[in-house]
Coordinates of C-alpha atoms in Angstrom, one line a residue:
M1 CA 17.0 16.2 -52.4
L2 CA 17.2 19.7 -50.9
L3 CA 20.9 19.9 -51.9
V4 CA 20.1 18.9 -55.5
G5 CA 17.5 21.7 -55.7
L6 CA 19.9 24.3 -54.3
G7 CA 22.7 23.2 -56.7
A8 CA 20.4 23.5 -59.7
S9 CA 19.6 27.1 -58.6
L10 CA 23.3 28.1 -58.3
V11 CA 24.1 26.6 -61.6
A12 CA 21.4 28.6 -63.2
V13 CA 22.9 31.8 -61.8
K14 CA 26.5 31.0 -62.8
G15 CA 25.4 30.1 -66.3
G16 CA 24.1 33.6 -66.8
G17 CA 20.5 32.8 -65.8
S18 CA 18.3 35.6 -64.7
M19 CA 17.2 36.3 -61.1
Q20 CA 13.8 34.9 -62.1
K21 CA 15.5 31.5 -62.7
L22 CA 17.0 31.7 -59.3
R23 CA 13.7 32.4 -57.7
N24 CA 12.1 29.6 -59.6
G25 CA 14.8 27.3 -58.5
I26 CA 14.4 28.2 -54.9
C27 CA 10.6 27.7 -55.1
I28 CA 11.1 24.3 -56.6
T29 CA 13.6 23.5 -53.8
L30 CA 11.1 24.5 -51.1
M31 CA 8.4 22.5 -52.7
L32 CA 10.6 19.4 -52.9
F33 CA 11.6 20.0 -49.2
A34 CA 7.9 20.2 -48.2
L35 CA 7.1 17.0 -50.1
F36 CA 10.1 15.3 -48.5
S37 CA 9.0 16.4 -45.0
T38 CA 5.5 15.1 -45.7
W39 CA 6.8 11.7 -46.8
A40 CA 9.0 11.5 -43.8
Q41 CA 6.1 12.2 -41.4
A42 CA 4.0 9.7 -43.2
D43 CA 6.6 7.1 -42.7
K44 CA 6.9 7.9 -39.0
K45 CA 4.5 5.7 -37.0
P46 CA 2.5 7.3 -34.2
V47 CA 3.7 6.7 -30.7
T48 CA 1.3 4.4 -28.8
I49 CA 0.6 5.0 -25.1
T50 CA -1.7 3.0 -22.9
W51 CA -4.5 4.6 -20.9
G52 CA -5.8 2.5 -17.9
Y53 CA -9.2 3.1 -16.3
W54 CA -12.2 1.3 -14.9
G55 CA -15.8 1.9 -15.7
S56 CA -19.2 0.7 -17.0
P57 CA -19.7 0.1 -20.8
E58 CA -21.2 3.6 -21.0
E59 CA -18.1 5.1 -19.3
V60 CA -15.8 3.2 -21.6
E61 CA -17.5 4.6 -24.6
E62 CA -17.3 8.1 -23.1
N63 CA -13.6 7.7 -22.5
K64 CA -13.1 6.4 -26.1
A65 CA -14.7 9.5 -27.4
V66 CA -12.3 11.7 -25.3
A67 CA -9.3 9.7 -26.6
A68 CA -10.5 10.0 -30.2
A69 CA -10.8 13.8 -29.9
F70 CA -7.2 13.9 -28.5
E71 CA -5.9 11.7 -31.4
K72 CA -7.5 13.9 -33.9
K73 CA -5.6 16.9 -32.5
N74 CA -2.4 14.8 -32.0
P75 CA -2.1 12.4 -34.9
D76 CA 1.4 11.5 -33.8
I77 CA 0.0 9.8 -30.7
K78 CA -2.3 6.7 -30.5
I79 CA -4.2 5.8 -27.4
E80 CA -4.5 2.1 -26.4
H81 CA -7.2 1.4 -23.8
M82 CA -6.8 -0.9 -20.8
T83 CA -10.2 -1.2 -19.1
A84 CA -11.7 -3.5 -16.5
P85 CA -14.5 -3.4 -13.8
W86 CA -13.6 -1.7 -10.6
G87 CA -12.3 -4.7 -8.6
D88 CA -10.5 -6.4 -11.5
Y89 CA -8.8 -3.1 -12.6
F90 CA -6.8 -2.7 -9.4
T91 CA -5.9 -6.4 -9.3
K92 CA -4.5 -6.1 -12.8
L93 CA -2.6 -2.9 -11.9
Q94 CA -0.9 -4.6 -8.9
T95 CA 0.3 -7.4 -11.3
Q96 CA 1.6 -4.8 -13.7
F97 CA 3.3 -2.7 -11.1
A98 CA 5.2 -5.8 -10.0
A99 CA 6.4 -6.2 -13.6
K100 CA 7.0 -2.5 -14.0
S101 CA 4.7 -2.4 -17.0
A102 CA 1.8 -0.2 -15.9
P103 CA -0.3 2.0 -18.3
D104 CA 1.4 5.2 -19.3
V105 CA -1.6 7.2 -18.0
M106 CA -3.8 5.8 -15.3
F107 CA -7.1 6.7 -13.7
L108 CA -6.5 6.1 -9.9
T109 CA -7.9 6.8 -6.5
Y110 CA -6.4 6.4 -3.0
I111 CA -3.1 7.8 -4.2
S112 CA -1.5 7.4 -0.8
T113 CA -1.6 3.6 -1.3
Y114 CA 0.4 3.7 -4.6
A115 CA 2.7 6.7 -4.3
P116 CA 5.0 5.0 -1.7
M117 CA 5.4 2.1 -4.0
G118 CA 7.3 4.3 -6.5
V119 CA 5.0 3.5 -9.4
L120 CA 3.8 7.0 -10.0
K121 CA 5.7 10.0 -11.5
D122 CA 6.0 13.2 -9.5
L123 CA 4.3 15.7 -11.7
R124 CA 5.5 19.0 -10.1
P125 CA 8.6 19.3 -12.4
L126 CA 6.5 18.8 -15.5
I127 CA 3.8 21.2 -14.2
K128 CA 6.4 23.8 -13.7
Q129 CA 8.0 23.2 -17.0
H130 CA 4.8 23.5 -18.9
N131 CA 3.3 26.3 -16.8
F132 CA 0.2 24.2 -16.0
D133 CA -2.2 26.2 -13.8
L134 CA -3.1 24.7 -10.5
S135 CA -4.8 27.8 -9.0
Q136 CA -8.3 26.6 -9.8
Y137 CA -8.1 23.4 -7.7
P138 CA -9.4 23.5 -4.1
D139 CA -6.8 22.5 -1.5
G140 CA -8.9 19.6 -0.3
L141 CA -8.7 17.9 -3.8
L142 CA -5.0 18.6 -4.3
T143 CA -4.3 17.1 -0.9
L144 CA -5.6 13.8 -2.1
F145 CA -2.9 13.6 -4.7
T146 CA 0.0 15.1 -2.7
I147 CA 2.3 12.9 -0.7
N148 CA 5.4 14.4 1.0
D149 CA 5.1 17.6 -1.1
K150 CA 5.1 15.6 -4.3
L151 CA 2.0 15.8 -6.6
Y152 CA 1.2 12.5 -8.3
G153 CA -2.0 13.5 -10.2
L154 CA -5.1 15.7 -10.4
P155 CA -8.7 14.7 -9.8
R156 CA -11.0 14.4 -12.8
D157 CA -14.1 15.0 -10.7
N158 CA -15.2 15.2 -7.2
D159 CA -17.3 12.6 -5.3
T160 CA -19.4 15.3 -3.6
K161 CA -22.4 13.8 -1.8
V162 CA -25.7 15.5 -1.7
V163 CA -29.2 14.6 -0.4
F164 CA -31.6 14.0 -3.4
I165 CA -35.1 14.6 -2.2
N166 CA -38.6 13.8 -3.6
K167 CA -40.4 17.1 -3.1
K168 CA -43.9 15.5 -3.5
L169 CA -43.2 13.0 -0.7
F170 CA -42.0 15.9 1.5
R171 CA -45.2 17.8 0.8
D172 CA -47.4 14.7 1.4
A173 CA -45.8 14.1 4.7
G174 CA -46.0 17.7 5.8
V175 CA -42.2 18.0 6.1
A176 CA -40.8 21.4 5.4
I177 CA -37.9 21.5 2.9
P178 CA -34.9 23.3 4.4
T179 CA -34.0 26.5 2.6
S180 CA -30.4 26.3 3.8
G181 CA -28.4 23.9 5.9
W182 CA -29.9 21.4 8.4
S183 CA -28.8 19.5 11.4
T184 CA -28.5 15.8 11.8
D185 CA -31.3 15.9 14.3
A186 CA -33.6 17.6 11.7
F187 CA -32.4 15.2 9.0
R188 CA -33.2 12.2 11.2
D189 CA -36.6 13.6 12.2
A190 CA -37.5 14.1 8.5
A191 CA -36.4 10.6 7.7
K192 CA -38.8 9.2 10.4
K193 CA -41.7 11.3 9.2
L194 CA -41.1 10.3 5.6
T195 CA -41.2 6.6 6.4
N196 CA -44.7 5.2 6.0
K197 CA -47.0 3.6 3.4
N198 CA -46.8 4.9 -0.1
A199 CA -49.8 5.7 -2.3
A200 CA -49.9 2.0 -3.5
G201 CA -49.9 0.8 0.1
G202 CA -46.4 -0.5 0.0
P203 CA -43.5 0.6 2.2
Q204 CA -42.1 4.1 1.7
Y205 CA -38.7 4.7 3.3
G206 CA -37.3 8.0 4.4
L207 CA -33.8 7.4 3.3
A208 CA -31.3 5.4 1.3
F209 CA -27.5 5.6 1.3
D210 CA -24.5 3.5 0.4
P211 CA -23.3 1.6 3.5
G212 CA -20.0 1.2 1.8
N213 CA -19.5 4.9 2.1
W214 CA -19.4 4.6 5.9
F215 CA -16.3 6.9 6.1
M216 CA -18.6 9.8 5.0
W217 CA -20.3 9.7 8.4
V218 CA -16.9 9.7 10.1
L219 CA -15.6 12.7 8.2
M220 CA -18.9 14.6 8.7
N221 CA -18.5 14.2 12.5
E222 CA -14.8 15.2 12.4
G223 CA -13.7 11.7 13.4
T224 CA -10.3 10.2 12.9
M225 CA -9.3 6.6 12.2
F226 CA -5.5 6.7 12.9
D227 CA -3.3 8.1 15.6
D228 CA -1.6 10.1 12.7
D229 CA -3.4 10.4 9.4
E230 CA -0.1 10.6 7.4
N231 CA 2.3 8.4 9.4
P232 CA 0.2 6.1 11.6
K233 CA 1.5 3.6 14.0
K234 CA -1.9 2.3 14.9
V235 CA -5.6 2.4 13.9
A236 CA -7.4 4.6 16.4
F237 CA -11.1 5.3 15.7
D238 CA -11.8 8.2 18.1
A239 CA -15.2 9.0 19.8
N240 CA -16.2 11.3 17.0
A241 CA -15.7 8.5 14.5
I242 CA -17.7 6.0 16.5
H243 CA -20.5 8.5 17.1
G244 CA -20.7 9.2 13.4
L245 CA -20.9 5.5 12.5
Q246 CA -23.5 4.9 15.3
F247 CA -25.7 7.7 14.0
A248 CA -25.8 6.0 10.6
G249 CA -26.3 2.6 12.2
D250 CA -29.3 3.8 14.2
L251 CA -30.9 5.1 11.0
V252 CA -30.9 1.6 9.7
G253 CA -31.4 -0.6 12.8
K254 CA -33.1 1.6 15.4
D255 CA -35.2 4.1 13.4
K256 CA -35.7 1.7 10.5
V257 CA -36.0 4.5 8.0
T258 CA -34.1 2.7 5.3
P259 CA -34.7 -0.4 3.1
D260 CA -32.9 -3.6 4.2
Y261 CA -29.1 -4.0 3.8
D262 CA -29.3 -5.9 0.5
Q263 CA -31.2 -3.1 -1.1
L264 CA -29.0 -0.4 0.5
N265 CA -25.9 -2.1 -0.7
N266 CA -27.1 -2.2 -4.3
G267 CA -26.6 1.1 -6.2
T268 CA -29.1 0.2 -8.9
S269 CA -31.7 -0.7 -6.2
R270 CA -31.2 2.6 -4.4
I271 CA -31.8 4.8 -7.4
Q272 CA -34.7 2.7 -8.6
L273 CA -36.4 3.0 -5.2
F274 CA -36.0 6.7 -5.3
M275 CA -37.3 7.2 -8.8
N276 CA -40.3 4.9 -8.0
G277 CA -41.3 7.0 -5.0
K278 CA -40.4 4.4 -2.5
V279 CA -37.6 6.4 -1.0
A280 CA -37.9 10.1 -0.1
M281 CA -34.2 10.9 0.4
L282 CA -31.2 9.5 -1.3
I283 CA -27.6 10.3 -0.5
D284 CA -25.5 10.0 -3.7
N285 CA -23.4 12.0 -6.1
H286 CA -23.8 13.9 -9.3
S287 CA -23.7 10.8 -11.4
Q288 CA -27.4 10.3 -10.8
V289 CA -28.4 13.7 -12.2
P290 CA -28.6 12.7 -16.0
M291 CA -30.9 9.8 -15.2
L292 CA -33.1 11.8 -12.9
L293 CA -33.5 14.6 -15.4
K294 CA -35.2 12.1 -17.7
Q295 CA -37.8 11.2 -15.0
K296 CA -40.5 13.8 -15.9
D297 CA -42.8 12.4 -13.2
V298 CA -40.4 12.8 -10.3
D299 CA -40.4 16.2 -8.6
W300 CA -36.9 16.2 -7.1
D301 CA -34.1 18.6 -5.9
V302 CA -30.9 18.4 -4.0
L303 CA -30.0 19.5 -0.4
P304 CA -26.7 19.7 1.4
L305 CA -25.6 16.9 3.8
P306 CA -26.7 17.6 7.4
T307 CA -24.3 18.9 10.1
F308 CA -23.6 17.2 13.4
P309 CA -24.2 19.5 16.4
G310 CA -21.1 21.4 17.4
K311 CA -19.2 20.4 14.3
G312 CA -18.4 22.2 11.1
H313 CA -20.0 21.4 7.8
H314 CA -18.1 18.6 6.0
N315 CA -18.5 16.5 2.9
V316 CA -16.3 14.0 1.2
A317 CA -13.3 15.4 -0.7
G318 CA -13.0 12.4 -2.9
G319 CA -12.5 11.8 -6.6
A320 CA -10.4 9.7 -8.8
G321 CA -7.9 11.3 -11.1
Y322 CA -5.2 10.9 -13.7
C323 CA -1.6 9.9 -13.0
I324 CA 1.5 9.1 -15.1
S325 CA 3.4 5.9 -14.6
A326 CA 6.9 6.1 -13.3
Y327 CA 7.8 3.4 -15.8
T328 CA 6.5 5.1 -19.0
K329 CA 8.8 5.0 -21.9
H330 CA 7.1 7.9 -23.5
P331 CA 7.0 10.7 -20.9
E332 CA 6.5 13.5 -23.3
E333 CA 3.5 11.9 -25.1
A334 CA 2.1 10.7 -21.7
W335 CA 2.3 14.3 -20.5
R336 CA 0.5 15.7 -23.5
F337 CA -2.3 13.3 -23.1
W338 CA -2.4 13.9 -19.3
E339 CA -2.6 17.6 -19.9
Y340 CA -5.4 17.2 -22.4
L341 CA -7.4 15.1 -20.0
N342 CA -7.1 17.8 -17.4
T343 CA -8.1 20.7 -19.7
E344 CA -10.1 20.0 -22.9
G345 CA -11.0 16.5 -21.6
L346 CA -12.7 17.9 -18.5
S347 CA -15.0 20.1 -20.7
Q348 CA -16.0 17.0 -22.7
Y349 CA -16.8 15.1 -19.5
M350 CA -18.9 18.0 -18.2
K351 CA -21.2 17.7 -21.2
S352 CA -22.3 14.2 -20.1
G353 CA -23.6 15.7 -16.8
T354 CA -22.3 12.9 -14.6
M355 CA -19.5 14.7 -12.8
V356 CA -18.8 17.5 -10.4
P357 CA -15.8 19.3 -12.0
P358 CA -12.8 19.6 -9.8
R359 CA -11.7 23.1 -10.9
T360 CA -13.4 26.2 -9.4
D361 CA -13.8 28.0 -12.7
L362 CA -15.7 25.1 -14.2
L363 CA -17.6 24.5 -11.0
N364 CA -18.9 28.0 -11.0
S365 CA -19.5 28.1 -14.8
T366 CA -22.9 28.8 -16.4
E367 CA -22.6 25.4 -18.0
F368 CA -22.6 23.7 -14.6
V369 CA -24.9 25.8 -12.4
G370 CA -26.9 27.9 -14.9
N371 CA -30.5 27.3 -15.9
K372 CA -30.8 23.9 -14.1
P373 CA -34.2 22.5 -12.8
Y374 CA -32.4 21.6 -9.6
N375 CA -30.2 23.6 -7.2
A376 CA -26.8 22.9 -8.8
K377 CA -25.2 25.5 -6.4
V378 CA -25.5 22.9 -3.6
F379 CA -22.8 20.9 -5.4
V380 CA -20.6 24.0 -5.4
A381 CA -21.0 24.6 -1.7
E382 CA -20.6 20.9 -0.8
T383 CA -17.4 20.7 -2.8
Q384 CA -15.9 23.5 -0.9
A385 CA -16.8 21.6 2.3
G386 CA -14.8 18.6 1.2
R387 CA -12.7 16.8 3.8
A388 CA -9.9 14.6 2.5
F389 CA -9.4 10.9 3.4
P390 CA -6.4 9.9 5.6
K391 CA -3.2 10.3 3.6
N392 CA -1.3 7.1 4.3
Q393 CA -0.7 4.0 2.3
W394 CA -2.6 1.7 4.7
W395 CA -5.9 3.6 4.5
W396 CA -7.4 1.5 1.7
N397 CA -6.5 -1.8 3.4
V398 CA -7.9 -0.7 6.7
Y399 CA -11.1 0.4 5.0
S400 CA -11.4 -2.9 3.2
V401 CA -11.0 -4.8 6.5
A402 CA -13.5 -2.7 8.4
T403 CA -16.3 -2.8 5.7
P404 CA -17.4 -6.5 6.2
Y405 CA -17.2 -6.1 10.0
L406 CA -19.6 -3.1 9.7
E407 CA -22.2 -5.3 8.1
R408 CA -22.9 -6.5 11.6
M409 CA -24.1 -3.0 12.4
W410 CA -26.2 -2.7 9.3
V411 CA -27.7 -6.2 9.5
N412 CA -27.7 -7.3 13.1
G413 CA -27.9 -3.9 14.9
E414 CA -24.6 -4.3 16.7
T415 CA -23.1 -1.1 18.0
A416 CA -20.4 0.7 16.1
A417 CA -18.1 0.5 19.2
S418 CA -18.4 -3.2 19.4
V419 CA -17.9 -3.8 15.7
I420 CA -14.9 -1.5 15.5
S421 CA -13.4 -3.2 18.6
A422 CA -13.8 -6.6 17.0
A423 CA -12.2 -5.4 13.7
L424 CA -9.4 -3.5 15.4
P425 CA -6.8 -6.4 15.6
E426 CA -7.3 -7.2 11.9
M427 CA -7.1 -3.5 10.9
Q428 CA -4.0 -3.1 12.9
K429 CA -2.3 -5.9 11.0
E430 CA -2.5 -3.8 7.8
I431 CA -0.2 -1.1 9.2
K432 CA 3.4 -2.2 8.4
T433 CA 5.5 0.0 10.7
K434 CA 9.2 -0.4 11.0

């Protein structure tokens, strides 16, 4: 069609046509070419890539909104969603990895488990090619996604833990609210004083926390769980690890400052007890903030995690993030979506208020810390104190084996040393050394 238009223009000139006719012919040719290009684009179907993630119905809707915004800006790419609850999601992925058919872009955690399987793309070449800026990411978070100098993803958020406090219950119990950091001794003493009868005569507990996050207490006390975090030959919970676990176990079994195990182990129960004034302190992450902001009758704030004597101040440098499948058949489209998730997508997630942003610029932004009714800067400082999980492919398996054994500590009051000793043979089986 383009050639026909050009031919018509040349004929007009040779036949004695004016220059105006030539210009008219060229204009017609360009119009025809534009129409042809539009028709060609219309006939071209969008490339479909799959995005895998876990989450609640609310989180699924949030993710769909992010995908829709991307599709609007990138009409040549369509996002297909693969979702499942937490446990089912990873089971499904394992099956897909075996068949080399994983989602093009995946939401993942515990990267050290999957990278050695060869199922994730090393992103450093693409990051260099596209000049993607990594300078705003704290080292602790990048470490989680870096295995043998290869970068397999970036965190979407950070699982920074803080201590949510009910300020009224502190005042009623005559417990001073720390204006800066506090020790584990002061923290424990406060939990004891805050455990009594509430205004209705029912039990009021000083503290609630997730026993499944037992590794937090290990990291806080600078404990180790392997002889070598990156290339272990054996599981080796050192004295610091045992002491950190025992401190948490004593809060439950000896000091009795927490609800029973069934309530502790239920996330919905923990936040409800806190909002109802039956728990004075709750260790949790930023995901609770939007719900608490709606509770006009709860006078709350956030404090940093306590520090063990003689140790540095440590938090959990955790957080799931986005990876690209090594098996993707659409690497360019997968990259474009991955890049969007880690730039414009992050800004969309921030608006929901559930996350601690992973990038320093966003973390210190007015949107995150400005004009808040709670001390949002605590999240900033605690993120900087993040300490990474062990970077080896056996960590998740070892954690999964240890967790049910530790129920003996939470429920029966057994010591951390005895529980870990009992679990050690089973944990050791998870390390497949040559």
